[in-house]
Short mmCIF file of C-alpha atoms in Angstrom, two decimals:
data_model
loop_
_atom_site.label_atom_id
_atom_site.label_comp_id
_atom_site.label_asym_id
_atom_site.label_seq_id
_atom_site.Cartn_x
_atom_site.Cartn_y
_atom_site.Cartn_z
CA UNK A 156 -34.48 67.09 -64.62
CA UNK A 157 -30.39 66.86 -65.65
CA UNK A 158 -28.12 68.57 -63.37
CA UNK A 159 -25.00 68.97 -64.47
CA UNK A 160 -21.67 70.57 -63.26
CA UNK A 161 -18.70 71.89 -65.57
CA UNK A 162 -15.03 71.50 -63.36
CA UNK A 163 -12.69 73.91 -65.42
CA UNK A 164 -13.89 77.17 -65.66
CA UNK A 165 -16.12 77.57 -69.33
CA UNK A 166 -15.31 80.15 -71.93
CA UNK A 167 -18.71 82.70 -71.36
CA UNK A 168 -19.61 82.72 -75.27
CA UNK A 169 -19.05 79.00 -75.66
CA UNK A 170 -21.32 78.10 -72.17
CA UNK A 171 -23.98 80.86 -74.36
CA UNK A 172 -23.91 79.05 -77.72
CA UNK A 173 -24.34 75.51 -75.77
CA UNK A 174 -27.38 77.11 -73.89
CA UNK A 175 -28.45 78.01 -77.31
CA UNK A 176 -28.69 74.98 -78.47
CA UNK A 177 -30.19 73.39 -75.38
CA UNK A 178 -33.16 75.60 -75.15
CA UNK A 179 -33.62 75.22 -79.00
CA UNK A 180 -33.64 71.49 -78.38
CA UNK A 181 -35.94 71.52 -75.15
CA UNK A 182 -38.68 73.66 -76.77
CA UNK A 183 -38.36 71.47 -79.67
CA UNK A 184 -39.12 68.32 -76.89
CA UNK A 185 -36.12 67.03 -78.40
CA UNK A 186 -33.91 67.19 -74.56
CA UNK A 187 -35.69 67.32 -70.81
CA UNK A 188 -34.99 70.56 -68.44
CA UNK A 189 -31.40 71.00 -67.23
CA UNK A 190 -29.54 73.40 -64.37
CA UNK A 191 -25.77 73.48 -65.40
CA UNK A 192 -23.20 74.85 -62.39
CA UNK A 193 -19.99 76.25 -63.41
CA UNK A 194 -17.80 78.82 -63.16
CA UNK A 195 -16.34 81.76 -66.03
CA UNK A 196 -12.82 83.13 -66.34
CA UNK A 197 -12.63 86.47 -64.55
CA UNK A 198 -14.39 88.86 -67.40
CA UNK A 199 -17.54 91.32 -67.03
CA UNK A 200 -21.33 90.96 -68.89
CA UNK A 201 -23.09 93.60 -69.98
CA UNK A 202 -27.41 92.60 -69.32
CA UNK A 203 -30.10 94.83 -71.75
CA UNK A 204 -30.24 96.87 -68.90
CA UNK A 205 -27.02 98.09 -68.68
CA UNK A 206 -25.31 102.20 -68.97
CA UNK A 207 -22.02 102.29 -70.14
CA UNK A 208 -21.39 105.23 -67.67
CA UNK A 209 -21.55 102.02 -65.11
CA UNK A 210 -18.43 100.43 -66.80
CA UNK A 211 -16.15 102.24 -64.99
CA UNK A 212 -12.87 100.34 -65.68
CA UNK A 213 -12.65 97.20 -67.26
CA UNK A 214 -9.15 96.95 -66.14
CA UNK A 215 -8.39 94.31 -68.58
CA UNK A 216 -10.65 91.96 -68.42
CA UNK A 217 -13.47 91.32 -71.48
CA UNK A 218 -16.52 92.55 -71.35
CA UNK A 219 -19.86 90.32 -73.54
CA UNK A 220 -22.91 92.19 -74.28
CA UNK A 221 -25.83 89.58 -73.65
CA UNK A 222 -29.10 89.10 -73.72
CA UNK A 223 -30.00 88.57 -70.29
CA UNK A 224 -32.11 90.86 -68.30
CA UNK A 225 -30.59 93.26 -65.85
CA UNK A 226 -27.36 95.19 -66.03
CA UNK A 227 -23.35 94.73 -65.22
CA UNK A 228 -21.91 91.84 -63.27
CA UNK A 229 -18.56 90.20 -62.73
CA UNK A 230 -18.07 86.49 -62.98
CA UNK A 231 -15.15 84.86 -61.87
CA UNK A 232 -13.47 81.93 -60.13
CA UNK A 233 -14.65 81.13 -56.99
CA UNK A 234 -18.69 82.31 -58.39
CA UNK A 235 -21.12 79.51 -58.50
CA UNK A 236 -22.82 80.34 -61.66
CA UNK A 237 -25.87 78.43 -61.67
CA UNK A 238 -27.57 78.20 -65.93
CA UNK A 239 -31.35 77.55 -65.37
CA UNK A 240 -32.74 76.34 -69.09
CA UNK A 241 -36.49 75.14 -67.35
CA UNK A 242 -39.53 75.05 -69.29
CA UNK A 243 -41.77 77.29 -68.08
CA UNK A 244 -44.29 76.57 -70.70
CA UNK A 245 -45.29 74.05 -67.78
CA UNK A 246 -44.76 76.36 -64.88
CA UNK A 247 -47.97 78.72 -65.39
CA UNK A 248 -45.62 80.92 -68.50
CA UNK A 249 -45.04 83.26 -65.32
CA UNK A 250 -41.84 85.60 -65.29
CA UNK A 251 -42.16 87.44 -62.59
CA UNK A 252 -43.11 84.34 -60.56
CA UNK A 253 -39.94 82.62 -61.63
CA UNK A 254 -37.91 85.64 -60.86
CA UNK A 255 -39.51 84.70 -57.23
CA UNK A 256 -38.69 81.24 -57.42
CA UNK A 257 -35.22 81.68 -58.13
CA UNK A 258 -34.75 84.39 -55.48
CA UNK A 259 -36.36 81.96 -52.84
CA UNK A 260 -34.37 79.09 -53.99
CA UNK A 261 -31.19 80.88 -53.49
CA UNK A 262 -32.36 82.28 -50.26
CA UNK A 263 -33.14 78.88 -49.35
CA UNK A 264 -29.65 77.05 -50.08
CA UNK A 265 -28.09 80.15 -48.64
CA UNK A 266 -29.77 79.86 -45.25
CA UNK A 267 -28.65 76.22 -45.15
CA UNK A 268 -25.04 77.19 -44.81
CA UNK A 269 -25.84 79.88 -42.25
CA UNK A 270 -26.53 83.05 -43.84
CA UNK A 271 -29.21 84.95 -43.44
CA UNK A 272 -30.00 86.35 -46.70
CA UNK A 273 -32.76 88.02 -48.18
CA UNK A 274 -34.53 90.29 -51.70
CA UNK A 275 -35.36 93.20 -51.87
CA UNK A 276 -38.35 94.96 -54.25
CA UNK A 277 -36.43 97.27 -56.68
CA UNK A 278 -33.34 95.66 -56.09
CA UNK A 279 -32.67 92.79 -58.02
CA UNK A 280 -30.68 89.99 -56.50
CA UNK A 281 -30.53 88.39 -52.86
CA UNK A 282 -29.09 90.57 -50.41
CA UNK A 283 -27.04 90.28 -46.93
CA UNK A 284 -27.52 92.87 -44.18
CA UNK A 285 -24.12 94.30 -43.01
CA UNK A 286 -25.30 96.21 -39.73
CA UNK A 287 -21.55 96.19 -38.42
CA UNK A 288 -21.22 98.44 -42.25
CA UNK A 289 -24.10 100.63 -41.04
CA UNK A 290 -27.90 100.57 -39.86
CA UNK A 291 -29.56 100.74 -43.78
CA UNK A 292 -25.37 98.75 -45.07
CA UNK A 293 -26.04 95.68 -47.09
CA UNK A 294 -24.30 93.72 -49.72
CA UNK A 295 -25.26 91.43 -52.60
CA UNK A 296 -23.63 88.00 -52.66
CA UNK A 297 -26.02 86.92 -55.80
CA UNK A 298 -27.03 88.51 -59.09
CA UNK A 299 -29.87 87.24 -61.04
CA UNK A 300 -30.24 88.02 -64.93
CA UNK A 301 -32.48 85.60 -66.98
CA UNK A 302 -33.67 85.75 -70.58
CA UNK A 303 -36.61 83.44 -71.77
CA UNK A 304 -37.17 82.41 -75.61
CA UNK A 305 -40.19 80.69 -76.22
CA UNK A 306 -40.88 80.31 -72.46
CA UNK A 307 -37.74 78.10 -72.01
CA UNK A 308 -35.38 80.37 -69.78
CA UNK A 309 -31.69 80.26 -69.97
CA UNK A 310 -28.63 82.26 -67.97
CA UNK A 311 -30.09 82.80 -64.11
CA UNK A 312 -28.05 82.98 -60.92
CA UNK A 313 -24.20 84.01 -59.69
CA UNK A 314 -23.78 83.63 -56.82
CA UNK A 315 -20.27 84.67 -54.71
CA UNK A 316 -18.30 81.46 -52.90
CA UNK A 317 -14.91 83.21 -52.91
CA UNK A 318 -14.24 85.86 -55.75
CA UNK A 319 -12.46 88.29 -56.21
CA UNK A 320 -14.27 91.05 -54.99
CA UNK A 321 -12.36 93.36 -55.76
CA UNK A 322 -13.16 93.47 -59.71
CA UNK A 323 -16.40 94.47 -58.48
CA UNK A 324 -15.03 98.15 -58.68
CA UNK A 325 -14.88 98.09 -62.62
CA UNK A 326 -18.26 98.47 -62.50
CA UNK A 327 -21.58 99.50 -61.26
CA UNK A 328 -23.11 96.29 -59.79
CA UNK A 329 -26.20 95.96 -61.33
CA UNK A 330 -26.75 99.80 -61.69
CA UNK A 331 -26.59 99.81 -57.75
CA UNK A 332 -24.43 102.92 -56.39
CA UNK A 333 -25.04 102.70 -52.49
CA UNK A 334 -24.41 99.04 -51.73
CA UNK A 335 -21.93 96.83 -51.11
CA UNK A 336 -20.88 92.92 -52.93
CA UNK A 337 -20.30 90.06 -50.17
CA UNK A 338 -18.73 86.38 -50.37
CA UNK A 339 -20.07 83.07 -48.06
CA UNK A 340 -15.91 83.93 -47.19
CA UNK A 341 -16.38 87.57 -46.74
CA UNK A 342 -19.10 86.86 -44.58
CA UNK A 343 -16.69 84.15 -42.20
CA UNK A 344 -18.53 81.53 -43.19
CA UNK A 345 -15.84 78.46 -44.09
CA UNK A 346 -17.96 76.53 -46.83
CA UNK A 347 -17.11 75.57 -49.86
CA UNK A 348 -18.33 75.29 -53.15
CA UNK A 349 -19.54 71.84 -53.40
CA UNK A 350 -21.24 72.37 -50.16
CA UNK A 351 -22.92 75.37 -51.72
CA UNK A 352 -23.51 73.07 -54.87
CA UNK A 353 -25.44 70.44 -52.46
CA UNK A 354 -27.47 72.86 -50.62
CA UNK A 355 -29.36 74.24 -53.97
CA UNK A 356 -29.43 70.57 -55.47
CA UNK A 357 -31.15 70.05 -51.62
CA UNK A 358 -33.30 73.20 -51.92
CA UNK A 359 -34.35 72.90 -55.61
CA UNK A 360 -37.36 70.63 -55.32
CA UNK A 361 -38.91 73.06 -52.44
CA UNK A 362 -38.99 76.09 -55.03
CA UNK A 363 -39.26 74.44 -58.29
CA UNK A 364 -41.41 71.25 -57.57
CA UNK A 365 -38.66 68.72 -59.49
CA UNK A 366 -36.10 67.06 -57.93
CA UNK A 367 -33.02 68.01 -59.85
CA UNK A 368 -30.63 64.95 -60.14
CA UNK A 369 -27.21 63.76 -61.99
CA UNK A 370 -27.66 62.74 -65.51
CA UNK A 371 -25.34 60.13 -66.34
CA UNK A 372 -25.31 60.80 -70.07
CA UNK A 373 -24.44 64.51 -69.50
CA UNK A 374 -20.91 64.55 -68.08
CA UNK A 375 -19.34 67.71 -68.19
CA UNK A 376 -17.00 67.24 -65.05
CA UNK A 377 -14.12 66.07 -67.05
CA UNK A 378 -11.35 68.97 -67.47
CA UNK A 379 -11.02 67.95 -71.29
CA UNK A 380 -15.19 68.42 -71.92
CA UNK A 381 -15.84 71.57 -74.40
CA UNK A 382 -19.85 72.47 -74.08
CA UNK A 383 -19.87 71.94 -77.93
CA UNK A 384 -18.75 68.01 -76.99
CA UNK A 385 -21.06 67.65 -74.83
CA UNK A 386 -24.80 66.86 -75.16
CA UNK A 387 -25.98 70.25 -74.29
#
């Protein structure tokens, strides 16, 4: 199980192209599974269930139509993206269970940072109760959207560390109008991107049965690295 991190923001189209190549290689048995941690420049993505009316104001940011599940979401600096290219034929070929495993993984990792997060039936993503805003108020801290091709997953989860939360004003995030969006910083947690990465790595094997470890031959840390020039 390879675990790679890009230190500079990766353009969205380049990331999707890199995932497509890796997914095909995993299906052919030419490459192993990969967890890819990165950030994107500011942008919106529309999943397969996105409704045009949920794009309220693009604020000059690019909008990408994407094949992942879900609706509109925002990506940008200060948000950790974890793209999961995993072979589900080795994991029971159960997409619903896979999504539940992602939810439990992120909740576990956030718990290690002092965040009491949860998932909700009928509402995708990871949520944090905000009783100071009202007895039923909750804010989303992580969004999940995956795609599966020939039983290999790609896309994944985005977790808010310290993004520009006002960019969420341009969309109805994930189609949910009556709840808000938060981040580790907004919750008063003094946790860095590296802290979250460490928590994600520590929790990974408890939910996916494989230890995620850096691949010495997969170097995405250089600012000059470009997805099409690395062995994704």
